[in-house]
Amino acid sequence: MPFGSVVGFRPQKTELLTRTLTRKGRTYVMEGKSKSLLFRNRDFGLLWSGESVSLLGSEISIIALPSLAVLVFGEGTLGVGVLVALQWIPFVLLAPLLGVFTDRFRRRPLMHFANIGRFITLGSLPLAAVLGHLTVTHLYAAALVKGIFDVVFQLAYQAYLPNLLEREDFADGNAKTQLSRSLAVVLGRSAGGGLVGLIGAAKAVTADAFSYLVSSLTLLFIRSKEPAPAVAARGFGATLGELKAGVALTFGNRLLRYLTLMATFGNMAVSMTLAMIIVYAYKDLDFGPGRLGLALAAGGFAVVAGAMLSRKINAKYGMGRTLIFTHLVLGVAFVLLPTAQTGGTAFAFTVIVVSQLISSFTSPIANVGIMTLIQKATPPQAMGRVGGVALPFVWGANAIGPLLGSGIAAISNNATTFFVAAAMAWIATIWIVLGSVHTLFDEVPVELRVAV
């Protein structure tokens, strides 16, 4: 997870614009920069551009790697499930330890290391296929190693990003990163399917491999000097002590504790729904692949729209209140799904589309608020440890959600799964209130910041 204080940033001269804002009868004069963040911060533009290419490549692999397992090695649902799980397991098991090491080293070299590692790991698959030596064991091993490098990069990226931004630009930077993720989902997966059909699954993986190389090359042109981390004691005892300190920092701080719980429940709700909506559409609504694909495509457009408007919405209504609203509405989107069975095919199609539009639109808006608040609450020297402790909960929910959803559906039915998902989304709002997150507009008061 990201952090807040700005270190090593060299302010750039920018022309300021003033504007007035009236709220509750009072008029405020606010200053804003006249130029886009991309034009006045070259280093962020490089980092963002490289990450955008990398994210696009990753979405291609989401299609290409399972396709390789099925089309080349004849793997079934179990084999594909293991392949996907191997890429998530490092986030759950290794993130806390790797978070400690993230705080011990400069983050840009770590990102280089992870990018080159992923380039070599994924590049080995099409190379082995061309040479006639590709095996299913090689495929599974590559998925696991890629997952480890993913953790290294994710922690380093989230810790490095605020070093290139002024504090007031955190939300804008997060919004652009979220937009890249949203566009990558829409464009990357369709491109992945096209590449698999055109050149084969193994060769399609090459696109992802080279995307990491491009990402690494953009890092070379960043000019900002990253400050050296504080010298830390070495050895098992010191590492264990820092790991414990990361747990204390994350769950000992009221804001971070409840943001982590909120994000965990929110991710669990979304992942449960994504896993079961396809089964629900086929078995309960009698959808064909074409109708289902068209209904789900609406979510792709909505997630891009949400990412594009995320900064403006958070700035207008405040990050805390926006988080309350997005999670309440997310629950409504999930409750709508069981009603699709009460009408005909046209009605069911409309319900799925509306639900997808709501849930997909709100998710990036919430993500920008969460990331920005964490950045403003956490000092840079603790970023790796805080992120390492939080990721197993927040991203681990993506792995647990589908299992929980399928278990509930097996015991009861698909509709029950959606009601449980809605309840989890609404429980997330309780954590927001308990942590006083709803009172925050665009800044974190000193008493809610992490004390190191």
mmCIF file of C-alpha atoms in Angstrom, residues 23 312-322 440-441:
data_model
loop_
_atom_site.group_PDB
_atom_site.id
_atom_site.type_symbol
_atom_site.label_atom_id
_atom_site.label_comp_id
_atom_site.label_asym_id
_atom_site.label_seq_id
_atom_site.Cartn_x
_atom_site.Cartn_y
_atom_site.Cartn_z
ATOM 1 C CA ARG A 23 -19.862 25.022 1.083
ATOM 2 C CA LYS A 312 -13.175 14.960 -9.472
ATOM 3 C CA ILE A 313 -15.741 13.001 -7.462
ATOM 4 C CA ASN A 314 -13.394 12.549 -4.492
ATOM 5 C CA ALA A 315 -12.429 16.223 -4.637
ATOM 6 C CA LYS A 316 -16.042 17.409 -4.737
ATOM 7 C CA TYR A 317 -17.609 15.206 -2.078
ATOM 8 C CA GLY A 318 -14.604 14.277 0.067
ATOM 9 C CA MET A 319 -12.804 10.961 0.179
ATOM 10 C CA GLY A 320 -14.455 9.701 3.362
ATOM 11 C CA ARG A 321 -18.029 10.326 2.273
ATOM 12 C CA THR A 322 -17.252 9.007 -1.195
ATOM 13 C CA LEU A 440 -11.964 12.999 6.115
ATOM 14 C CA PHE A 441 -12.235 15.266 3.098
#
